Amino acid sequence: QVRLVEFGGGSVQAGGSLRLSCISSEGTFGGLCIAWFRQAPGKERETVAGIDMLGTTKYANSMKGRVTISKDDDKHTVDLQMDSLKPEDTGVYYCAAQGTIRGHCYGVTLDRSKYNHWGQGSQVTVSS
């Protein structure tokens, strides 16, 4: 069972930036697809962006144009750079994985139901 941990959340003023990172308990993401999701208070969890094992990315409309998902092979992290943040971006941000370390996940999906490993989440608060 892969365990995921998110870090880098915090508080920022509107228009600011934050960078979230996700790490794996295995020290690598191997053949996994990784995606970021978010959940605002009182709302359903929604997809933000995903990346497959080859580095192919896909973005949901929720934050498209304001976020960049990437892999850092040196640090063994999957990062979510968030810019031009708005108060409505406030919520808990989750990292999730699809597949297995030894598998081969090609073609990332934004379908939340396909992800079977989840982190505990990191709070992001954007003030006006």
Coordinates of C-alpha atoms in Angstrom, one line a residue:
Q1 CA 0.0 0.0 0.0
V2 CA 1.6 3.3 -1.2
R3 CA 1.3 6.1 1.3
L4 CA 1.3 9.6 0.1
V5 CA 2.1 12.8 2.0
E6 CA 1.4 16.3 0.9
F7 CA 3.2 19.4 2.1
G8 CA 3.6 23.0 1.1
G9 CA 0.1 24.3 1.9
G10 CA -0.5 27.4 4.0
S11 CA -2.1 30.9 3.8
V12 CA -1.6 33.4 1.1
Q13 CA -3.3 36.6 -0.1
A14 CA -5.3 36.7 -3.3
G15 CA -3.1 36.9 -6.3
G16 CA -0.3 35.0 -4.6
S17 CA 1.3 31.7 -5.3
L18 CA 1.9 28.4 -3.5
R19 CA 3.7 25.2 -4.4
L20 CA 2.4 21.9 -3.1
S21 CA 4.5 18.8 -3.2
C22 CA 3.6 15.1 -2.9
I23 CA 5.9 12.4 -1.8
S24 CA 5.5 8.6 -1.8
S25 CA 6.3 6.3 1.1
E26 CA 8.2 4.1 -1.4
G27 CA 10.6 7.0 -2.3
T28 CA 9.5 6.9 -5.9
F29 CA 6.3 7.0 -7.9
G30 CA 7.4 4.3 -10.3
G31 CA 4.6 3.4 -12.6
L32 CA 1.9 5.4 -10.9
C33 CA -0.2 8.2 -12.3
I34 CA -0.5 11.0 -9.8
A35 CA -3.2 13.6 -9.5
W36 CA -4.1 16.6 -7.4
F37 CA -7.6 17.2 -6.1
R38 CA -9.2 19.8 -3.9
Q39 CA -12.2 20.1 -1.6
A40 CA -13.6 23.4 -0.6
P41 CA -15.8 23.6 2.6
G42 CA -19.2 22.1 1.9
K43 CA -18.4 21.1 -1.6
E44 CA -17.4 17.9 -3.4
R45 CA -13.9 16.9 -4.0
E46 CA -12.8 18.0 -7.5
T47 CA -9.9 17.3 -9.8
V48 CA -7.2 19.9 -10.4
A49 CA -4.5 18.2 -12.5
G50 CA -2.8 14.8 -13.2
I51 CA 0.4 13.4 -14.6
D52 CA 1.3 10.0 -15.8
M53 CA 4.5 8.0 -15.5
L54 CA 5.9 9.5 -18.7
G55 CA 5.2 13.1 -17.6
T56 CA 2.1 13.6 -19.7
T57 CA -0.2 16.1 -18.0
K58 CA -3.9 16.9 -18.0
Y59 CA -5.7 19.8 -16.4
A60 CA -9.2 20.1 -15.2
N61 CA -11.1 23.3 -15.8
S62 CA -11.2 24.1 -12.1
M63 CA -7.8 25.9 -12.1
K64 CA -6.7 25.6 -15.7
G65 CA -4.2 28.2 -16.7
R66 CA -3.2 29.0 -13.1
V67 CA -1.6 25.7 -12.1
T68 CA 1.2 23.5 -13.3
I69 CA 1.8 19.9 -12.3
S70 CA 5.2 18.5 -12.7
K71 CA 7.5 15.7 -11.5
D72 CA 10.9 16.4 -9.8
D73 CA 12.9 13.3 -10.4
D74 CA 15.7 14.5 -8.1
K75 CA 13.5 15.2 -5.1
H76 CA 11.1 12.3 -6.0
T77 CA 8.1 14.6 -5.7
V78 CA 5.1 15.5 -7.8
D79 CA 4.5 19.3 -7.5
L80 CA 1.6 21.5 -8.0
Q81 CA 2.5 25.1 -8.7
M82 CA -0.5 27.4 -8.1
D83 CA -0.5 31.0 -9.2
S84 CA -2.9 33.9 -9.2
L85 CA -4.7 32.3 -6.3
K86 CA -8.3 33.4 -5.5
P87 CA -10.3 33.1 -2.2
E88 CA -12.4 30.5 -3.9
D89 CA -9.3 28.3 -4.2
T90 CA -9.4 27.8 -0.5
G91 CA -9.7 24.2 0.6
V92 CA -7.9 21.0 1.3
Y93 CA -5.7 19.8 -1.5
Y94 CA -5.1 16.1 -1.9
C95 CA -2.5 14.1 -3.7
A96 CA -3.7 10.7 -5.1
A97 CA -2.2 7.8 -7.0
Q98 CA -3.6 5.4 -9.6
G99 CA -2.0 2.0 -10.3
T100 CA 1.0 0.3 -8.7
I101 CA 4.6 1.2 -8.2
R102 CA 5.7 -1.7 -10.5
G103 CA 2.9 -1.1 -13.0
H104 CA 2.7 1.2 -16.0
C105 CA 0.2 4.0 -15.9
Y106 CA 0.0 5.7 -19.2
G107 CA -2.5 8.4 -20.0
V108 CA -3.6 10.1 -16.9
T109 CA -7.3 10.3 -16.0
L110 CA -9.1 13.0 -14.1
D111 CA -11.7 10.6 -12.9
R112 CA -11.5 10.6 -9.2
S113 CA -12.9 7.1 -8.8
K114 CA -9.9 5.6 -10.6
Y115 CA -7.5 6.7 -7.8
N116 CA -6.9 4.2 -5.1
H117 CA -4.2 5.8 -2.9
W118 CA -4.8 9.1 -1.1
G119 CA -2.8 11.4 1.0
Q120 CA -4.2 13.1 4.1
G121 CA -4.5 16.5 2.4
S122 CA -2.9 19.9 2.9
Q123 CA -4.9 23.1 3.8
V124 CA -4.7 26.0 1.4
T125 CA -6.2 29.3 2.5
V126 CA -6.5 32.3 0.2
S127 CA -7.5 35.6 1.8
S128 CA -9.0 38.5 0.0

